[in-house]
CSV table of C-alpha atoms and ligand atoms in Angstrom, one decimal:
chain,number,residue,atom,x,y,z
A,232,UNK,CA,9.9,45.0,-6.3
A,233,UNK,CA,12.1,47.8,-4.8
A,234,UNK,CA,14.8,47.0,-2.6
A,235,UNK,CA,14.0,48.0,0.6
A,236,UNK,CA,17.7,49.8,1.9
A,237,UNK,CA,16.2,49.5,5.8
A,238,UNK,CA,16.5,45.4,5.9
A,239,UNK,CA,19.7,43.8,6.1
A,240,UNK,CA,21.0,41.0,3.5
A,241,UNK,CA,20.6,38.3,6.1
A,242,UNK,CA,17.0,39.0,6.6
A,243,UNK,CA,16.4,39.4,3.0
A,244,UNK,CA,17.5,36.0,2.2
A,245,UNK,CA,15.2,34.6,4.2
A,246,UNK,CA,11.7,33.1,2.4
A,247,UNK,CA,8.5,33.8,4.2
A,248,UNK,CA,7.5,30.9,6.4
A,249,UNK,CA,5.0,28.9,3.7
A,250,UNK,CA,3.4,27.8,6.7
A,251,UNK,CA,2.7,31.0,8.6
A,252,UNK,CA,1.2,31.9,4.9
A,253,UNK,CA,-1.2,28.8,4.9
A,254,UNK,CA,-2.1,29.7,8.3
A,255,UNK,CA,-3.7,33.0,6.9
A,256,UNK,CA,-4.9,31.9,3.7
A,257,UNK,CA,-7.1,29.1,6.5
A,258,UNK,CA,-8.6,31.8,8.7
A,259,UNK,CA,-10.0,33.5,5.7
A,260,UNK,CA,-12.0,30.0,4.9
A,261,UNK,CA,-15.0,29.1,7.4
A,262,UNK,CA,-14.8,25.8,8.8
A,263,UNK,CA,-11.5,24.2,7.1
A,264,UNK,CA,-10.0,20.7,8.2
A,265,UNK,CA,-6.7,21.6,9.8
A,266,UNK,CA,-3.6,19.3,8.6
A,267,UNK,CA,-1.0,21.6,9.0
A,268,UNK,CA,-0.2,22.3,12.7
A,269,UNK,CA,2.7,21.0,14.2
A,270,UNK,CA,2.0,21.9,17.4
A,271,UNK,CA,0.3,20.1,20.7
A,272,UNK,CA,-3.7,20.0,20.1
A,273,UNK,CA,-4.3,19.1,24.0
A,274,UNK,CA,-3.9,21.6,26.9
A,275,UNK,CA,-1.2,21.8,29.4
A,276,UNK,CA,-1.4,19.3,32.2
A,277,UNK,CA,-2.7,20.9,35.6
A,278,UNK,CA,-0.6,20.3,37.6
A,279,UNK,CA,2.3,22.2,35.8
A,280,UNK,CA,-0.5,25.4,35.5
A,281,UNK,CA,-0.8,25.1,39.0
A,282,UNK,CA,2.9,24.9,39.6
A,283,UNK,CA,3.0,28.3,37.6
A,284,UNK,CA,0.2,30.0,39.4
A,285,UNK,CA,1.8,28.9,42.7
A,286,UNK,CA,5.1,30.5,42.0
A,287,UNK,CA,3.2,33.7,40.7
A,288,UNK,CA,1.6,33.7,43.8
A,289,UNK,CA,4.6,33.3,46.2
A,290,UNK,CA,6.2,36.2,44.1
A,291,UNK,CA,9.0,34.1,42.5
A,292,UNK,CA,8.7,34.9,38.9
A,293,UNK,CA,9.1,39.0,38.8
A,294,UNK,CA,12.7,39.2,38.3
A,295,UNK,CA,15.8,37.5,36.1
A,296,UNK,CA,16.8,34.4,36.8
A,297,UNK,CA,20.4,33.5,36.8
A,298,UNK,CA,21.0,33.2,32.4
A,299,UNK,CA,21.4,29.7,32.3
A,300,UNK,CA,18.4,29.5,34.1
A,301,UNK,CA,17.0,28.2,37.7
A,302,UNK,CA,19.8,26.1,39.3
A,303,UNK,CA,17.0,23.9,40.4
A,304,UNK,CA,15.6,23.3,36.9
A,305,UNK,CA,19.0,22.4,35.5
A,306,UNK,CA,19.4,20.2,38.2
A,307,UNK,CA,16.3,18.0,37.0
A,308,UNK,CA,17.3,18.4,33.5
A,309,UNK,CA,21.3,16.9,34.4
A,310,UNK,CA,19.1,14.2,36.1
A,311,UNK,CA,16.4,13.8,32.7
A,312,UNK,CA,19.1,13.5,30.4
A,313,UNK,CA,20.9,10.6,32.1
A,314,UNK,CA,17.3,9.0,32.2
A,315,UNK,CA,16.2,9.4,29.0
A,316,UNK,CA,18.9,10.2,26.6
A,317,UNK,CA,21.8,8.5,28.4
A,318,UNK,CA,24.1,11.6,28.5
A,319,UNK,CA,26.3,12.0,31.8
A,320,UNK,CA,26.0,16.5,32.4
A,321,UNK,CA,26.0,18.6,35.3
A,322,UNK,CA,24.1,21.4,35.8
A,323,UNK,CA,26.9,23.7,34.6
A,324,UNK,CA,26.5,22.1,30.9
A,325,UNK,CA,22.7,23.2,30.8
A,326,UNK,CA,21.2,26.4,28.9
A,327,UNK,CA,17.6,27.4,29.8
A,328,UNK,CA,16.0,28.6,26.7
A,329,UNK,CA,12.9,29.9,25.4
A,330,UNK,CA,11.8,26.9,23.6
A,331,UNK,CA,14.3,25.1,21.2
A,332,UNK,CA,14.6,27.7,18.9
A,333,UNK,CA,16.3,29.7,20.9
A,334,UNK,CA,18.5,27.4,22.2
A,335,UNK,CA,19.4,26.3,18.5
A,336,UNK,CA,19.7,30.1,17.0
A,337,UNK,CA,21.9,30.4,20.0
A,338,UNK,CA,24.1,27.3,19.3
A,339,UNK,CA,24.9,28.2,15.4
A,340,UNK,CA,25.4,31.8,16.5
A,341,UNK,CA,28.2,30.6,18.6
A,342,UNK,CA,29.1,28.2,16.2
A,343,UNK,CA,28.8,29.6,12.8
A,344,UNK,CA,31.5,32.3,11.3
A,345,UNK,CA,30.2,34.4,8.2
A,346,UNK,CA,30.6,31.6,5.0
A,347,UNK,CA,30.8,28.5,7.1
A,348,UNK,CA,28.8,25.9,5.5
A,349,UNK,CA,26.2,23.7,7.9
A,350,UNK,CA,24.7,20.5,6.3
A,351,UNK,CA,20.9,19.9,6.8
A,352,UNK,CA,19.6,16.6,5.8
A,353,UNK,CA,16.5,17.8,3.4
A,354,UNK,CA,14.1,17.7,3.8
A,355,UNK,CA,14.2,19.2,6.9
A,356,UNK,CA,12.6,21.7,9.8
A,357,UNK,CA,12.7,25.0,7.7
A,358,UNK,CA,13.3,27.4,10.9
A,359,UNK,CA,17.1,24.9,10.6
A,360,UNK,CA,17.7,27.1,7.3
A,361,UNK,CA,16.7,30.0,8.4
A,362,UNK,CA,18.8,30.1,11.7
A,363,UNK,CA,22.2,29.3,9.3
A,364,UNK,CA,21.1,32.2,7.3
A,365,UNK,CA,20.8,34.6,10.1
A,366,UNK,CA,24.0,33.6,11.6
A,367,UNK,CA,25.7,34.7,7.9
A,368,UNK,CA,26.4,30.9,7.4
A,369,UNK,CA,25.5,29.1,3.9
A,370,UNK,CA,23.0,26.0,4.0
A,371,UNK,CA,24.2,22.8,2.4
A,372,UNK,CA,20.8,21.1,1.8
A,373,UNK,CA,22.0,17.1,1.5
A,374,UNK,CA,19.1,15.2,-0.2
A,375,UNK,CA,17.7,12.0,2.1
A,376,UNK,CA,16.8,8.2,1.1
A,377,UNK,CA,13.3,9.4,0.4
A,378,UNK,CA,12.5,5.1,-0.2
A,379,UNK,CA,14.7,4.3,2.6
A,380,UNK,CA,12.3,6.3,5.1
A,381,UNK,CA,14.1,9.6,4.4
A,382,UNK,CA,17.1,8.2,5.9
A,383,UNK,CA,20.4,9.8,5.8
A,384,UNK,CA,22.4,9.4,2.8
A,385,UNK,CA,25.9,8.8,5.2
A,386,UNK,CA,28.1,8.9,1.4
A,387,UNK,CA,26.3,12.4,0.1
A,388,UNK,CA,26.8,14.0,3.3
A,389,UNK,CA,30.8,12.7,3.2
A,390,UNK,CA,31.0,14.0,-0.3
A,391,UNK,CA,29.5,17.3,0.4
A,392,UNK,CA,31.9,18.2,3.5
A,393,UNK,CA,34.2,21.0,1.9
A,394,UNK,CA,37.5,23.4,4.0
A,395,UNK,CA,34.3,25.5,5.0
A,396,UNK,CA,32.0,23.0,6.7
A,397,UNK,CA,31.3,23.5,10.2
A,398,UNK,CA,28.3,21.7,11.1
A,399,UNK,CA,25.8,19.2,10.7
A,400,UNK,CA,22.2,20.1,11.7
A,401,UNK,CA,19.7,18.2,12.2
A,402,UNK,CA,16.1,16.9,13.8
A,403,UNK,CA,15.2,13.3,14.9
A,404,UNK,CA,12.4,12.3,15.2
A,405,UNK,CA,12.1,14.3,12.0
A,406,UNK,CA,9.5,17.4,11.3
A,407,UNK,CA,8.9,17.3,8.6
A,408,UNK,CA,9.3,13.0,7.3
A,409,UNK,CA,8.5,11.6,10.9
A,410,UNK,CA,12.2,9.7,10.6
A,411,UNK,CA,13.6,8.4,13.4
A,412,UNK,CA,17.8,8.1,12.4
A,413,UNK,CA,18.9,4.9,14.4
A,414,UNK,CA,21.5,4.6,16.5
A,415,UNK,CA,23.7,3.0,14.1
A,416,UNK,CA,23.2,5.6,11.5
A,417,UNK,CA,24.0,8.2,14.6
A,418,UNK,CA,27.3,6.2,15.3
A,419,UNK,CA,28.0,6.6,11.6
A,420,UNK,CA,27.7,10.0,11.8
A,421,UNK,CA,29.7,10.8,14.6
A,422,UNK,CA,32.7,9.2,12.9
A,423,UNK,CA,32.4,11.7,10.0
A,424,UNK,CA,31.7,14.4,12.6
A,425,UNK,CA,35.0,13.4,14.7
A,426,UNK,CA,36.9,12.6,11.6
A,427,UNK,CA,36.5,15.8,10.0
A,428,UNK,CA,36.3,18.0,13.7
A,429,UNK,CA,32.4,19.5,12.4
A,430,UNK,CA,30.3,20.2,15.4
A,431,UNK,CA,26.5,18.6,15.5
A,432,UNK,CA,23.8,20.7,16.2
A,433,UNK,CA,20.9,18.3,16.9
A,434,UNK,CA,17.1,19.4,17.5
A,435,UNK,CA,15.3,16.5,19.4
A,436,UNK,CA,12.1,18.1,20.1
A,437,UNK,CA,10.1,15.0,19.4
A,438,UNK,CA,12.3,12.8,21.3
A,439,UNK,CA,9.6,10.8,23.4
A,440,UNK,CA,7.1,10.4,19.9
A,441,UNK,CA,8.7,6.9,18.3
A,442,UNK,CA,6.6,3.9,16.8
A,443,UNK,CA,7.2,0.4,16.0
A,444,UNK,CA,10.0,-0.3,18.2
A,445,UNK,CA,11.7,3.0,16.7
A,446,UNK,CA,14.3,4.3,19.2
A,447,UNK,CA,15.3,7.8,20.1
A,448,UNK,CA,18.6,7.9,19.8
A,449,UNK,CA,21.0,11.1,21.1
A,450,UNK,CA,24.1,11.5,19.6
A,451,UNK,CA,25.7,13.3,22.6
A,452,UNK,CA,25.5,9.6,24.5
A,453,UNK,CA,28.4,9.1,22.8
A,454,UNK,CA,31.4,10.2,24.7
A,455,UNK,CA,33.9,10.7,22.2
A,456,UNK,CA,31.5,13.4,20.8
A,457,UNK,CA,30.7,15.1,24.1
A,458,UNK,CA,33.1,18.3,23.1
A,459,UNK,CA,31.0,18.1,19.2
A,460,UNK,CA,27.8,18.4,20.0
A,461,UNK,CA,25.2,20.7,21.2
A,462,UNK,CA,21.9,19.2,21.8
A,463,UNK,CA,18.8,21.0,21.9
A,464,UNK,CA,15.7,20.0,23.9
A,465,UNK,CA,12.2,21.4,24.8
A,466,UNK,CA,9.1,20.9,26.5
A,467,UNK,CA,6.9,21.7,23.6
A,468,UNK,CA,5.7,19.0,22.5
A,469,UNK,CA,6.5,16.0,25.4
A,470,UNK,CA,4.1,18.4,27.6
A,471,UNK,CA,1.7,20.8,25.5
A,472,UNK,CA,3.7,23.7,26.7
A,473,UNK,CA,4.0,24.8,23.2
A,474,UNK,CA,3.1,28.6,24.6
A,475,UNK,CA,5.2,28.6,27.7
A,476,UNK,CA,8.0,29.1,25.0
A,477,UNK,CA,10.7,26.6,27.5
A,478,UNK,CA,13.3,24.4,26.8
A,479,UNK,CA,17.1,23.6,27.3
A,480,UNK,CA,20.4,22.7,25.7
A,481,UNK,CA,23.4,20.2,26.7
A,482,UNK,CA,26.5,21.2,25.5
A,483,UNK,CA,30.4,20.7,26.5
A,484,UNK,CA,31.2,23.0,29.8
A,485,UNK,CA,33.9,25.1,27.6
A,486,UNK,CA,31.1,26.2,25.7
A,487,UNK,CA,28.7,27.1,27.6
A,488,UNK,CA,29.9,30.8,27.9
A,489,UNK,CA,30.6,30.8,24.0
A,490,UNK,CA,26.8,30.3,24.0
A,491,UNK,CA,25.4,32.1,26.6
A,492,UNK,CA,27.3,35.2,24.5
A,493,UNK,CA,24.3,34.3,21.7
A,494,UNK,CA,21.7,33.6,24.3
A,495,UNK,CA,22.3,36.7,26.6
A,496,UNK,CA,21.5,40.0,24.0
A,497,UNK,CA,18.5,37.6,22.6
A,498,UNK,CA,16.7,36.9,26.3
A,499,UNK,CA,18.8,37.7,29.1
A,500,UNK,CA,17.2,34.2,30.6
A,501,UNK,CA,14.0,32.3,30.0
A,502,UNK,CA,10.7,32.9,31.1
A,503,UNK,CA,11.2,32.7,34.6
A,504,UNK,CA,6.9,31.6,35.4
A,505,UNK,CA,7.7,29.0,32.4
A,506,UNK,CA,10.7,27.6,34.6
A,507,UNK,CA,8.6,27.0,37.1
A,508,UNK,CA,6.4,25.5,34.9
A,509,UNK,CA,9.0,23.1,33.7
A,510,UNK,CA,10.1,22.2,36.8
A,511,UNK,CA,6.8,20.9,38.0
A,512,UNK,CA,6.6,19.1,34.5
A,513,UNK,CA,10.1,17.0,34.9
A,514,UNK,CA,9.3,16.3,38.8
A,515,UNK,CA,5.2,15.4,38.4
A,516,UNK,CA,3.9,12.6,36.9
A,517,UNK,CA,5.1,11.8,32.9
A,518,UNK,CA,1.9,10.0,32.3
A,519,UNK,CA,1.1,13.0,29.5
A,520,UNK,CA,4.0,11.7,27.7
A,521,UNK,CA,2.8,8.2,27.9
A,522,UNK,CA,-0.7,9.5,26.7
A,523,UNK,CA,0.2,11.9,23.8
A,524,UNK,CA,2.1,9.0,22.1
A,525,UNK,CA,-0.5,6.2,22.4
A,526,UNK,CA,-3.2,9.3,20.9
A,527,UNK,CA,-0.2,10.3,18.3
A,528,UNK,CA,-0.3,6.2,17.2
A,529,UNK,CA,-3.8,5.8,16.5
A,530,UNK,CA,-3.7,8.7,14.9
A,531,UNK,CA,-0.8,7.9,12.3
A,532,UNK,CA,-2.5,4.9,11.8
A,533,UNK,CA,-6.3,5.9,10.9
A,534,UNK,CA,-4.1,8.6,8.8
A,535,UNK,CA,-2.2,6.3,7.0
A,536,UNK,CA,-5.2,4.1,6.5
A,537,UNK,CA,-7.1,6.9,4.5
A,538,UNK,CA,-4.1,7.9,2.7
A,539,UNK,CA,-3.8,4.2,1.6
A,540,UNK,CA,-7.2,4.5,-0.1
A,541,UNK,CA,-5.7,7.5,-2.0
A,542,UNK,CA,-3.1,5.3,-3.8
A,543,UNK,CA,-3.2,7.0,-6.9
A,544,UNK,CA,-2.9,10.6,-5.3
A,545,UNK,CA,-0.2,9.9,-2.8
A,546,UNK,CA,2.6,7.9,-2.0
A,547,UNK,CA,4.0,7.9,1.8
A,548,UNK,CA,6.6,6.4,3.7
A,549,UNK,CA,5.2,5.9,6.9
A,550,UNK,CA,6.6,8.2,9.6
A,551,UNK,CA,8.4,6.1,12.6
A,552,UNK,CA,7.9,9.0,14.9
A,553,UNK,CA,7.3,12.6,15.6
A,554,UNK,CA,3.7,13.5,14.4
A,555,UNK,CA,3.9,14.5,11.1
A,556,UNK,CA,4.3,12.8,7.9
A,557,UNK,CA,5.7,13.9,3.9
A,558,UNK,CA,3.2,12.1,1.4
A,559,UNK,CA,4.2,12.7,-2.2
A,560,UNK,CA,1.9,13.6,-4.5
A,561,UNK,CA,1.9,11.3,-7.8
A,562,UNK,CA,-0.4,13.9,-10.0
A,563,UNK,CA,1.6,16.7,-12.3
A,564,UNK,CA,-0.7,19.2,-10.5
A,565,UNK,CA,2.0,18.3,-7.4
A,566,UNK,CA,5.0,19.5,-9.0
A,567,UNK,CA,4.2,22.8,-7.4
A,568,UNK,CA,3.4,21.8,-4.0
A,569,UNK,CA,2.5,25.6,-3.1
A,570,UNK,CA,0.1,25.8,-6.1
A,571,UNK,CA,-1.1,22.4,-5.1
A,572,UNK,CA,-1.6,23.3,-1.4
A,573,UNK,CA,-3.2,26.3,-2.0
A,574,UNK,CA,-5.8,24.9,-4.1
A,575,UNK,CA,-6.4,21.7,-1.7
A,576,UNK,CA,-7.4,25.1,0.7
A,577,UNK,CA,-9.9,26.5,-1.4
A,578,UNK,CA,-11.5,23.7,-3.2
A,579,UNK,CA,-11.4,20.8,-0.5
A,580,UNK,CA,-11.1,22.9,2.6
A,581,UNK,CA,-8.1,21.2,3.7
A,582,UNK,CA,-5.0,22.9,4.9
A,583,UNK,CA,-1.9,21.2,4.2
A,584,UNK,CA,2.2,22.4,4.1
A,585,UNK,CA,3.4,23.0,0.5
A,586,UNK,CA,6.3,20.6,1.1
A,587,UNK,CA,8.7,23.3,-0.7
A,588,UNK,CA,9.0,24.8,2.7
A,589,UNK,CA,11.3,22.3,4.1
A,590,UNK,CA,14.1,22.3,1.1
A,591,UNK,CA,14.1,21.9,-2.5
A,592,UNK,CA,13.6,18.2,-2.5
A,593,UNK,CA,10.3,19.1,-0.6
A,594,UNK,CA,8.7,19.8,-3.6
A,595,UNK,CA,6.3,17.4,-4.9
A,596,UNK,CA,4.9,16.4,-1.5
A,597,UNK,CA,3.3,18.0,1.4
A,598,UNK,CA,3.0,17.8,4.9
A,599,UNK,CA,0.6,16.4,6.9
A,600,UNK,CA,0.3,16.5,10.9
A,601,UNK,CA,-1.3,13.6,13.0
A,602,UNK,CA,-1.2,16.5,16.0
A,603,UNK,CA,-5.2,16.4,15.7
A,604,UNK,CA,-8.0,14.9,16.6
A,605,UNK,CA,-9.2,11.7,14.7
A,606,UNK,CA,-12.6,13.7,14.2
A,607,UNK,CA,-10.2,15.8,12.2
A,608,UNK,CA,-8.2,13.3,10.4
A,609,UNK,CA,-11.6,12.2,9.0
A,610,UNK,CA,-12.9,15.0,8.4
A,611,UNK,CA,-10.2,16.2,6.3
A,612,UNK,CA,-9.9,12.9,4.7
A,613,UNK,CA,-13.7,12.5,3.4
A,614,UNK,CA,-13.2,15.8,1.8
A,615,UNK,CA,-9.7,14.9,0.0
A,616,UNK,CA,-12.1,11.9,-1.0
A,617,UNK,CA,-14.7,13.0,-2.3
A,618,UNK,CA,-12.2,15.8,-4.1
A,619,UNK,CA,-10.1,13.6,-6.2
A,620,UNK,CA,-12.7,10.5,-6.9
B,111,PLP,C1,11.7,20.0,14.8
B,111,PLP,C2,11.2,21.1,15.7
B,111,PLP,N1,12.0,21.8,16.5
B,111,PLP,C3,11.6,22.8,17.2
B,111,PLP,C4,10.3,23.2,17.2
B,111,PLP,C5,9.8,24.3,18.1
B,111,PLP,O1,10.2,24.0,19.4
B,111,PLP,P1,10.0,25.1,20.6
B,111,PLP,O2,8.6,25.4,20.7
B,111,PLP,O3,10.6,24.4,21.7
B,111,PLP,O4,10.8,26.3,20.2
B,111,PLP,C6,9.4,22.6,16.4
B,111,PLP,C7,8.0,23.0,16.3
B,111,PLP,O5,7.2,22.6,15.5
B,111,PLP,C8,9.8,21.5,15.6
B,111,PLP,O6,9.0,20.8,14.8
């Protein structure tokens, strides 16, 4: 193909998003069971439209907020994270962002010099590669404990730190394995962090989604990392506000202007209606979150179930929270997940994620969201069964 001269290096580098693909090759198939979503099947709760449509009304939401967003809204989040996560903030150590992509792209931008090397656990959350490859920085893809429930390998990571590391990125609850690093894994990984002054980046999207006495654990509760880390949040997933595009970061006060630098030219501030929004959703009721999880269990379940009678197909490691899950696939045909995928599409009517999109030691395996109905799930199942017997 000819080099196109108008497109910069960085974005050349970067693969097109496998799953965005699969998402097209779907809508050209009537009526195909949907696997490969990672995002919130339910709608937003009412009373956090209402919320929206009130401050609409009141003609709140027509101009910039301040950039780190609504006072107000930061307030609730200082007073969330305590909560939940057990980190001590003030407002002043809060980023409103649009969603927690921005808030991450905005963190390694402030972060990451041209050559700096980030370690990613891999697999891992592709959109994590991509953002060290627009900020010029090189990915350091570290394999997991793929028997170990795709655990961190704490010795591989040591022995891949190098003069040029910076970083260590990651997402727990995992997209894609469903992992859930413990707290004493996170302690171990603070030392390296601290020994070796790298900063962590940490995506915890999926922070309330944890199973079997799995605990969330954030890293930043740890106060000799407070200055290390920068911990990105959203509301996403904890309350179907996967279109209001909302979320937040925690970070040490000194960097908060180093990051609003990143976050400024890219959205001046959040969504203002969505702040609203997210206000309503930390100060209603968090019964949602209580509601999403107990569907999201059943749902792993009945989906690990069916994969069970698939023995000879797939092996899994059964995800311990988020909602998605990283089966490999025993046949040869699996080698190339993408092939593999793509056919599953057309011939079963089943859309999966070639697990090649989340790292080289994706491939052989592919992803599978519990985000769905259980209509769905066995839907999709019957057809994978009556494919392969
Ligand atoms: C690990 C992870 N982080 C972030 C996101 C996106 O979050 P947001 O919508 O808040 O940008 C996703 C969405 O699938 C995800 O899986």
């Amino acid at each position: 193909m000819v080099e196109d001269w108008r497109i910069s290096n960085r974005v050349k580098q970067i693969k097109k998003s496998a799953i965005h693909e699969m998402t097209r090759l779907s809508k050209e198939i009537d009526d195909v069971a949907f696997l490969s979503w990672a995002k919130p099947t339910s709608d937003t709760p009412e009373h956090i439209k209402k919320a929206a449509i009130d401050a609409i009304k009141k003609g709140k939401v027509g101009g910039y907020s301040e950039n780190k967003g609504l006072l107000e809204l930061r307030e609730e989040i200082s007073k969330k994270l305590k909560r939940d996560n057990n980190i001590e903030s003030n407002p002043s150590q809060i980023v409103v962002t649009i969603g927690a992509v921005e808030g991450l792209s905005a963190a390694i931008m402030a972060i990451i010099d041209p050559g700096d090397e980030v370690i990613l656990p891999s697999p891992t959350y592709s959109t994590h590669i991509r953002q060290v490859i627009l900020a010029s920085g090189k990915p350091v893809l570290v394999p997991t404990i793929e028997e170990n429930y795709f655990d961190l390998d704490l010795d591989a990571i040591r022995k891949s730190i190098t003069s040029k590391t910076k970083a260590i990125m990651y997402c727990s609850p995992s997209n894609p394995t469903g992992t859930v690093f413990s707290e004493k894994t996170l302690r171990e990984l603070a030392d390296i962090a601290l020994e070796n002054d790298l900063m962590v980046v940490t995506d915890e999207a999926y922070e309330y989604f944890t199973y079997d006495g799995h605990r969330h654990f954030s890293i930043s509760s740890i106060p000799e990392m407070q200055k290390n880390v920068v911990s990105c949040f959203t509301f996403t997933k904890s309350y179907a506000m996967t279109g209001w595009r909302i979320g937040y970061l925690h970070a040490d006060e000194e960097l908060i202007p180093q990051i609003s630098k990143a976050h400024i030219p890219f959205a001046i501030c959040a969504t203002v209606v969505s702040q609203y929004a997210a206000l309503a959703a930390l100060k209603g009721s968090q019964d949602c979150i209580t509601d999403f999880k107990s569907h999201y269990l059943s749902a792993r379940n009945l989906m690990c179930k069916r994969l069970d009678e698939l023995d000879s197909i797939f092996d899994y490691q059964k995800p311990q929270g988020s909602y998605l899950m990283f089966p490999k696939i025993l046949l040869d045909e699996g080698n190339d997940s993408t092939t593999f995928c793509k056919k599953l599409l057309k011939e079963a009517k089943v859309s999966t994620t070639p697990g090649i999109a989340f790292g080289p030691t994706g491939e052989k395996h592919l992803r599978l969201s519990f985000c769905v109905t259980e209509e769905m799930i066995t839907k999709a199942f019957d057809r994978l069964h009556r494919y392969f017997k």
